[in-house]
Coordinates of C-alpha atoms and ligand atoms in Angstrom, one line a residue:
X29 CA 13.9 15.4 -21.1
X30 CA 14.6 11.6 -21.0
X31 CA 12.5 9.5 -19.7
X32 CA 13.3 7.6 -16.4
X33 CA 13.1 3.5 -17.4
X34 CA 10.7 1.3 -15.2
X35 CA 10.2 -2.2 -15.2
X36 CA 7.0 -3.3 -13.6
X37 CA 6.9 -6.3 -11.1
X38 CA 3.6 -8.6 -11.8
X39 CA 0.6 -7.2 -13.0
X40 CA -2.2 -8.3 -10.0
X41 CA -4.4 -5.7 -9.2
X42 CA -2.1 -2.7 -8.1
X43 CA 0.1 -3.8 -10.8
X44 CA -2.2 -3.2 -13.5
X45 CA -3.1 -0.1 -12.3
X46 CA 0.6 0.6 -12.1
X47 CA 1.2 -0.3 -15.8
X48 CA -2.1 2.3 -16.7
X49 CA 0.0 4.3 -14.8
X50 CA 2.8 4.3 -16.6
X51 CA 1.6 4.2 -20.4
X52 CA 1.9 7.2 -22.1
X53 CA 3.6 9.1 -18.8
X54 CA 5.3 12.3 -20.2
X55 CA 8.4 11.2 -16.9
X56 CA 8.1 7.7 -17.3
X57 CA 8.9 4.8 -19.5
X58 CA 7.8 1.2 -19.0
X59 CA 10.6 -0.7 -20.3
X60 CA 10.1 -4.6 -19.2
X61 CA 7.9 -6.3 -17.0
X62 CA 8.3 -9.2 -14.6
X63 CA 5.7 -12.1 -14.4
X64 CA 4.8 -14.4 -11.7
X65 CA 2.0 -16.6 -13.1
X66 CA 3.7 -18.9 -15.8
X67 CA 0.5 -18.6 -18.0
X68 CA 1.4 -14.5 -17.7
X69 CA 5.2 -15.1 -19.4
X70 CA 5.6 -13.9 -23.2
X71 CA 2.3 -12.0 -23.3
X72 CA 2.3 -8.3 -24.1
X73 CA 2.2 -6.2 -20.9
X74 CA -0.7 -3.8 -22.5
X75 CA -3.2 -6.8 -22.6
X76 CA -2.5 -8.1 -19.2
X77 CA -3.2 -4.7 -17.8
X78 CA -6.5 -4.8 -19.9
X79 CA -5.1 -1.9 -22.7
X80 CA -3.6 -2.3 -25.8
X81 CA -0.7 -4.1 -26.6
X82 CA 2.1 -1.7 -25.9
X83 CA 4.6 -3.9 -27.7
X84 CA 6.5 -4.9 -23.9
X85 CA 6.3 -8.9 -23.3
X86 CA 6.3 -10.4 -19.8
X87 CA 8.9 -12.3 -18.4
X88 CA 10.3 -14.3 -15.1
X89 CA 13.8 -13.8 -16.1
X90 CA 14.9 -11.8 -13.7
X91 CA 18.7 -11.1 -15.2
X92 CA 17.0 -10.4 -18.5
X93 CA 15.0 -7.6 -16.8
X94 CA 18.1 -6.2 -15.1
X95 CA 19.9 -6.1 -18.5
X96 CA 17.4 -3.5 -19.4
X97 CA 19.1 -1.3 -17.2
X98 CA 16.3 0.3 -15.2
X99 CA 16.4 3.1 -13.3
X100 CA 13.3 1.6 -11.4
X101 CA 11.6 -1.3 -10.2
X102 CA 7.8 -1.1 -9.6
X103 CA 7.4 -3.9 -7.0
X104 CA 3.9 -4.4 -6.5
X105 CA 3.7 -8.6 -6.0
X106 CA 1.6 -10.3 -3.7
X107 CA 4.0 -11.1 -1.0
X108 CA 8.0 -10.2 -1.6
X109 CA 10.8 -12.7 -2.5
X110 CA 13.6 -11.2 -0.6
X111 CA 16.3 -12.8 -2.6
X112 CA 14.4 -10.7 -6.1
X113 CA 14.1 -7.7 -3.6
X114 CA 18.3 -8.1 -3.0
X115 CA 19.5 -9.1 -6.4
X116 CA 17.8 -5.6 -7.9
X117 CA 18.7 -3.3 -5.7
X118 CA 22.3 -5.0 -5.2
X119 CA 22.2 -4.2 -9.4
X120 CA 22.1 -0.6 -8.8
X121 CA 18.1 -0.2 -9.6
X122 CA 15.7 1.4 -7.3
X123 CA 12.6 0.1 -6.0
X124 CA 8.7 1.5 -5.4
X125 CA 6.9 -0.5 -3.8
X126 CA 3.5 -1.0 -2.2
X127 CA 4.3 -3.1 0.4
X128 CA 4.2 -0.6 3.0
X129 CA 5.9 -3.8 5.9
X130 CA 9.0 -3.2 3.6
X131 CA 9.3 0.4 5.4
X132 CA 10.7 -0.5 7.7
X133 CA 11.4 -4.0 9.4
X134 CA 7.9 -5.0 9.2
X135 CA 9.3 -8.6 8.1
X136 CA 12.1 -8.7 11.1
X137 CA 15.6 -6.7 11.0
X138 CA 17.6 -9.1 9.3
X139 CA 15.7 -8.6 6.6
X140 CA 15.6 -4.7 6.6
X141 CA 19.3 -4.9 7.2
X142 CA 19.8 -7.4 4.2
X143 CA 17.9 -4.7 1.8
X144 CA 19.4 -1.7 3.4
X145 CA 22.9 -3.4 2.7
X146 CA 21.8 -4.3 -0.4
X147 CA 21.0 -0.9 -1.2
X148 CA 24.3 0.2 0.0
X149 CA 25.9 -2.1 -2.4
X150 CA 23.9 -1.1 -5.6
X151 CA 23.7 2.6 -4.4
X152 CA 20.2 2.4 -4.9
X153 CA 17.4 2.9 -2.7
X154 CA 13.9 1.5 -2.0
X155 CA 11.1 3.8 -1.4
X156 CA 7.3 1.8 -0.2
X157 CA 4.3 4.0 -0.2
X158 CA 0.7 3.2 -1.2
X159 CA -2.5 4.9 -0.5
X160 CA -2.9 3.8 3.5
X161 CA -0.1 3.1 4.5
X162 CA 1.8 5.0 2.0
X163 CA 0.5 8.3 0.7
X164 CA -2.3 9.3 3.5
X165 CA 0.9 9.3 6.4
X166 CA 2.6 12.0 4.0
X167 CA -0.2 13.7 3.9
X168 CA -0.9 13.9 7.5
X169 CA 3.2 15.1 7.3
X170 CA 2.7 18.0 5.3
X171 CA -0.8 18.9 7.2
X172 CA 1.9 18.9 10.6
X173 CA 3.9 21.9 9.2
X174 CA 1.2 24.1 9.7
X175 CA 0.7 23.0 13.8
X176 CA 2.8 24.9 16.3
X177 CA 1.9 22.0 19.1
X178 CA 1.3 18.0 18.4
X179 CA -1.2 16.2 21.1
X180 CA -2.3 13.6 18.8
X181 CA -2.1 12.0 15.2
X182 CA -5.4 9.8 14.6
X183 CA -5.9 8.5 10.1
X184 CA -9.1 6.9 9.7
X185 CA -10.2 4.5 6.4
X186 CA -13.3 3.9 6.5
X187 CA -14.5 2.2 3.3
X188 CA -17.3 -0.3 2.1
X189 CA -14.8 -2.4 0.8
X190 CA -17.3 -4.4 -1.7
X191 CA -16.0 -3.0 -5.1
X192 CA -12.0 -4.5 -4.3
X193 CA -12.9 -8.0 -5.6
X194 CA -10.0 -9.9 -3.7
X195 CA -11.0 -12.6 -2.1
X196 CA -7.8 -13.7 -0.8
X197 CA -7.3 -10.7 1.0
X198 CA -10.4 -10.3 2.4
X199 CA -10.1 -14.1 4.0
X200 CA -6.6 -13.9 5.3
X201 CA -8.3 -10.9 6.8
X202 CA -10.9 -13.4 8.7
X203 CA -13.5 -12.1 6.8
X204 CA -16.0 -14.9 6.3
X205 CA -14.8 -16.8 10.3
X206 CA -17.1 -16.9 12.9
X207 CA -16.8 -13.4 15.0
X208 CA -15.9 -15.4 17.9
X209 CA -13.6 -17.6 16.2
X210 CA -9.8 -16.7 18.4
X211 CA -8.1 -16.7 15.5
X212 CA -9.7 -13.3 14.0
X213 CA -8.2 -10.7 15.8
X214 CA -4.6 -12.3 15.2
X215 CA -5.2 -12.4 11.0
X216 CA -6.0 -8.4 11.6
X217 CA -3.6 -7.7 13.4
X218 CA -0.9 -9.8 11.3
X219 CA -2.0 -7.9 8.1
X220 CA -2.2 -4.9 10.0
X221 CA 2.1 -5.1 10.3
X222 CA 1.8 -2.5 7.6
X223 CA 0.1 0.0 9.8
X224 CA 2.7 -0.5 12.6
X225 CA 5.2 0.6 9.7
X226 CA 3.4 3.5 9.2
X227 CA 2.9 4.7 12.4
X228 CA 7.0 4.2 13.3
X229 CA 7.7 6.0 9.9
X230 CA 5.3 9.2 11.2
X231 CA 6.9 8.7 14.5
X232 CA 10.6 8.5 13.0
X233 CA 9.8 11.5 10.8
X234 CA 7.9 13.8 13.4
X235 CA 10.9 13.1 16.3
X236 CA 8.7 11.4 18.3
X237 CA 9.6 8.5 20.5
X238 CA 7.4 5.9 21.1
X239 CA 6.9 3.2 23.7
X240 CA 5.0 0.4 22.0
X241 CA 2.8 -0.3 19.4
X242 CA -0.9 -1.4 20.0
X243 CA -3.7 -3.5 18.3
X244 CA -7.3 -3.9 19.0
X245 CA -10.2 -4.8 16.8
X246 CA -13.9 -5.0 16.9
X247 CA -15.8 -7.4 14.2
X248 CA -19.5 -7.2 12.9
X249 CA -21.4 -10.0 11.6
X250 CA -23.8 -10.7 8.1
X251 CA -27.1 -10.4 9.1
X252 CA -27.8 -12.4 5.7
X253 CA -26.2 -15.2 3.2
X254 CA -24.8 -12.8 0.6
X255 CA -23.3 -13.4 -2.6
X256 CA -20.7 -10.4 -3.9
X257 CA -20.2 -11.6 -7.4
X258 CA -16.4 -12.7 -6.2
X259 CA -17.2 -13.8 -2.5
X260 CA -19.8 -16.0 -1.0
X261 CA -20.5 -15.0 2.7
X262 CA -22.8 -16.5 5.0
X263 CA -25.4 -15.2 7.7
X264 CA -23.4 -15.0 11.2
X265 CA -19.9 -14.6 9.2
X266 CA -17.3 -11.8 9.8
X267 CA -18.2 -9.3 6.9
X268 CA -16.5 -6.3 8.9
X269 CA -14.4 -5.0 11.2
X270 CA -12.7 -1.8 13.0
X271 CA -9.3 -1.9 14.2
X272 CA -7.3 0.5 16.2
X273 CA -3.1 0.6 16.0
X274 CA -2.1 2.9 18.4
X275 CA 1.5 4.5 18.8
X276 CA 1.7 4.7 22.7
X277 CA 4.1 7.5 23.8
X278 CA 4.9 8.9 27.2
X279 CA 2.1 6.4 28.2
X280 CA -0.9 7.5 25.7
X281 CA -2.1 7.1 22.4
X282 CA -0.3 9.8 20.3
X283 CA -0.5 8.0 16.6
X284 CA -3.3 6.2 15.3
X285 CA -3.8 4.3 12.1
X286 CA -7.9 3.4 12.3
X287 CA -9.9 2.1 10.0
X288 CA -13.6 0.6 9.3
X289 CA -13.8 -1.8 6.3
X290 CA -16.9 -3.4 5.1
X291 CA -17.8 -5.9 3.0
X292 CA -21.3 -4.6 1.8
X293 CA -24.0 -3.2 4.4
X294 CA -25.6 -6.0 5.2
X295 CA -24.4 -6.7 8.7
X296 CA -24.7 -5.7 12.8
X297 CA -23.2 -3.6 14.0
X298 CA -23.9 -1.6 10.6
X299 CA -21.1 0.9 11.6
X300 CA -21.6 4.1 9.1
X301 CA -18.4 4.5 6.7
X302 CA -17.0 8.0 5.6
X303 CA -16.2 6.3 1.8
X304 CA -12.9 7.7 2.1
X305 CA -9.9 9.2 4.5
X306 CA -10.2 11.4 8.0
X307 CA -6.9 12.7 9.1
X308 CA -6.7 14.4 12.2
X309 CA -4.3 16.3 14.3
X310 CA -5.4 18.0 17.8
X311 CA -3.0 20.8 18.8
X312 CA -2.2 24.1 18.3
X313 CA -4.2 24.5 15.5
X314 CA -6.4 21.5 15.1
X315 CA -6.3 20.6 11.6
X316 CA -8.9 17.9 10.0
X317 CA -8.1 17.0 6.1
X318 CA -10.8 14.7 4.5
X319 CA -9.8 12.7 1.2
X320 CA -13.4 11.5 -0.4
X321 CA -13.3 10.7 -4.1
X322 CA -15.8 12.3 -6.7
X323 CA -18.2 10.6 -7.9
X324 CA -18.0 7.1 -9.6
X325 CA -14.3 6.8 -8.3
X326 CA -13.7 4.3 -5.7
X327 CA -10.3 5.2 -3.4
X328 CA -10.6 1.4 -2.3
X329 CA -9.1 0.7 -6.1
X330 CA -5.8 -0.1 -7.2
X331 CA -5.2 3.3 -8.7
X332 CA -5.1 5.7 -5.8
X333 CA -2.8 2.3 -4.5
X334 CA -0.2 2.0 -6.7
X335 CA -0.1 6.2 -8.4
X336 CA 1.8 7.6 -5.5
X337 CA 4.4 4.7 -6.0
X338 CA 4.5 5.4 -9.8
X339 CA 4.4 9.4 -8.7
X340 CA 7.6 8.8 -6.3
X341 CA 9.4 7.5 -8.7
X342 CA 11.8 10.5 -10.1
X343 CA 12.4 11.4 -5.9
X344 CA 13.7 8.0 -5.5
X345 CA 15.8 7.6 -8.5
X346 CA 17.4 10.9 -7.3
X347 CA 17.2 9.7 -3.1
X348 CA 20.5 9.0 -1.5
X349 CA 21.2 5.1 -1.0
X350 CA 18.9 3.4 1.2
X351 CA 15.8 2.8 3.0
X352 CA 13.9 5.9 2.3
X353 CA 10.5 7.1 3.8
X354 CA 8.2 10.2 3.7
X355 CA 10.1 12.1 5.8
X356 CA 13.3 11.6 3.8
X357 CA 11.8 12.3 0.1
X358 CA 10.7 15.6 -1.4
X359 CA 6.7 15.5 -1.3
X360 CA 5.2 13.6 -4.0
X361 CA 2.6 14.8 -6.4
X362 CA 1.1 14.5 -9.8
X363 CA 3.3 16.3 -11.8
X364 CA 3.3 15.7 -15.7
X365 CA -0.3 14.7 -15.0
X366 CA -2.5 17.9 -16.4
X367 CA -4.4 16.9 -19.7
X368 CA -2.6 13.2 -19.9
X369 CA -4.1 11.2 -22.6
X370 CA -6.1 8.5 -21.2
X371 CA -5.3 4.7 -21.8
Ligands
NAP404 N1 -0.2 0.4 0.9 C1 -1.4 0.3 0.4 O1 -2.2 1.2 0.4 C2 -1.8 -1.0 -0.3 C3 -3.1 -1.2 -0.7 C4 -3.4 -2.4 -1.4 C5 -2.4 -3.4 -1.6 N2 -1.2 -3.2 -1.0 C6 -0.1 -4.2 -1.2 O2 0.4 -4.2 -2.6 C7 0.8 -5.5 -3.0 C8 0.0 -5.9 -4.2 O3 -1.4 -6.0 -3.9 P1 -2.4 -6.5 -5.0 O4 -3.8 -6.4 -4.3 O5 -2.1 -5.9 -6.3 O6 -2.0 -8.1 -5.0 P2 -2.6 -9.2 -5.9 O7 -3.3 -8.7 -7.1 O8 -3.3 -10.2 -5.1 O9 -1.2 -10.0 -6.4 C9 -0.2 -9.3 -7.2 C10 0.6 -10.2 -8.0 O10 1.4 -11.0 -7.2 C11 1.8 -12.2 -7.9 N3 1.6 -13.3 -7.0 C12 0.5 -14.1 -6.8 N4 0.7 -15.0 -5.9 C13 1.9 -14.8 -5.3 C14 2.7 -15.3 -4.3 N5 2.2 -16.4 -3.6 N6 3.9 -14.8 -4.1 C15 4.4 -13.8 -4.8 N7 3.7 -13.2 -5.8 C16 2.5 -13.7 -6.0 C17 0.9 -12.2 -9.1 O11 1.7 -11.7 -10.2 P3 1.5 -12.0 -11.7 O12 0.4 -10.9 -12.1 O13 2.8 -11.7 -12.4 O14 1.1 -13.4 -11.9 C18 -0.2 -11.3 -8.7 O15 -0.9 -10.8 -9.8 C19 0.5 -6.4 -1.8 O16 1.7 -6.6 -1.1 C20 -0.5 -5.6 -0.9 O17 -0.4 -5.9 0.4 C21 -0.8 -2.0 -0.4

């Protein structure tokens, strides 16, 4: 069997996990590597992913990368460059990604239309998944085909979010503002775009038309000065929240992304987390599925992030040309997984 040829796009947290990933897979080969940080360019791939040197250098030359030929692009930056995102799939290479507001026209339908053309003209399409958004939704999918009647959709995450040491996420997120500062709700619900992806994607998938999407969120406050190794975060500061996106259809909530993220346990309200996933669908049967990891294994890390990408990747090589979601793609799982060497 040859192996399909990847090229990973920066190496930040999901990226490194992405490279682990694909070291050693029995499906996969990692082939090149694209670097953002100029300090990252001409070091081997292995040692920025924390392994050993794999003999694969880091670059920012993006024709050089293309010349490699990929059959994939693992796209897993901090915040896209839509002329990259054009240029590689116009080249006839498919993307993964993680950026679940690429799913749809999370960044505005010019620029959904620009990639979908772009696939059109490569014949190459772009897949975005992740753990939530991403790979929870096509779970909740597959848990559907056993229901003979819908009422309601309802994900939960409901982490202690503590062990993701990401500062800059967890502040454009207002953690750290004052939980009355007006501002808050708006930097959830602007990162929360994703989730509004994902709920359209279910709703697209299941036939279900919806008539708006909503957003509300609740926030708790430290109830002491707390340093997290990474973070600094005061007494009175925003060190938690809940948020609700609702797919409203036929005028009720039918979809719901929720989730509870903490940073720590040292705050009011003190809201108990599940350390993992609750999917639920009421109907005709109810059906709960709970994803809780074993042991030391945290599912707020990059891994469970970036693995169903890596995982999708033969379904989207082989995907008809364009956009493609969960409901377009075979169901991905961990196959060529049993007894892998560890790296
Ligand atoms: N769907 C999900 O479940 C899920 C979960 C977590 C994250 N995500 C998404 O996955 C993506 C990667 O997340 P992450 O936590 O791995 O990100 P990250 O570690 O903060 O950043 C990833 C890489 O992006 C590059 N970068 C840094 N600043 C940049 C900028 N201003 N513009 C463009 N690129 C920049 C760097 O590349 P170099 O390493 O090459 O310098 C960095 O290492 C994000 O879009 C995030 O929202 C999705």
């Amino acid at each position: 069997m040859s192996k399909l040829r990847v090229v990973q796009w920066t190496t930040g947290k999901t990226g490194t996990a992405a490279v682990r990933g694909l070291v050693g897979h029995p499906a996969l080969e990692l082939v090149g590597c694209y670097a953002y940080s100029p300090e990252k360019v001409g070091r081997d791939v292995g040692e920025l992913a924390g392994i050993a040197p794999i003999g694969v250098t880091a670059t920012d030359d993006v024709e050089a990368l293309l010349a490699l030929k990929p059959d994939c692009v693992a796209y897993m930056a901090y915040r896209p460059d839509f002329d990259q995102l054009d240029r590689i799939l116009s080249a006839g290479v498919n993307i993964v990604s993680t950026m679940y507001m690429l799913a749809g026209a999370g960044y505005g339908e010019d620029v959904r239309d620009r990639l979908a053309a772009a696939c059109e003209r490569g014949r190459s399409s772009l897949y975005t998944t992740g753990v939530y958004p991403g790979h929870m939704g096509m779970t909740v999918l597959a848990a559907s085909a056993m229901c003979t009647r819908i009422d309601r959709i309802s994900m939960l995450e409901s982490l202690d979010m503590s062990g993701y040491a990401n500062e800059r996420m967890f502040r454009a997120m207002s953690i750290g503002l004052d939980p009355d500062d007006p501002a808050a709700p708006g930097m959830i619900e602007v990162n929360c775009g994703s989730f509004k992806e994902q709920i359209r994607v279910l709703a697209q998938a299941l036939a279900i038309e919806l008539d708006e999407v909503r957003f509300t969120a609740e926030f708790a406050a430290a109830t002491d000065d707390v340093d997290f190794g990474f973070m600094k975060l005061e007494k009175g500061q925003i060190s938690g929240f809940k948020g609700v996106i609702a797919g409203i259809s036929g005028g009720r909530s039918v979809i719901e992304c929720r989730f509870v993220w903490k940073v720590g346990d040292q705050m009011t309200p003190n809201w108990p987390v599940e350390d993992g996933y609750v999917l639920e669908i009421e109907g005709d049967p109810g059906v709960q599925v709970r994803l809780a990891p074993i042991g030391s294994a945290h599912f707020a890390s990059a891994g469970p992030t970036a693995m169903p990408a890596i995982n999708a990747i033969p379904h989207v090589v082989a995907a008809a040309p364009g956009i493609v979601n969960h409901g377009d793609l075979p169901f991905v799982t961990g196959r060529h997984l049993l007894n892998r060497e560890n790296v």
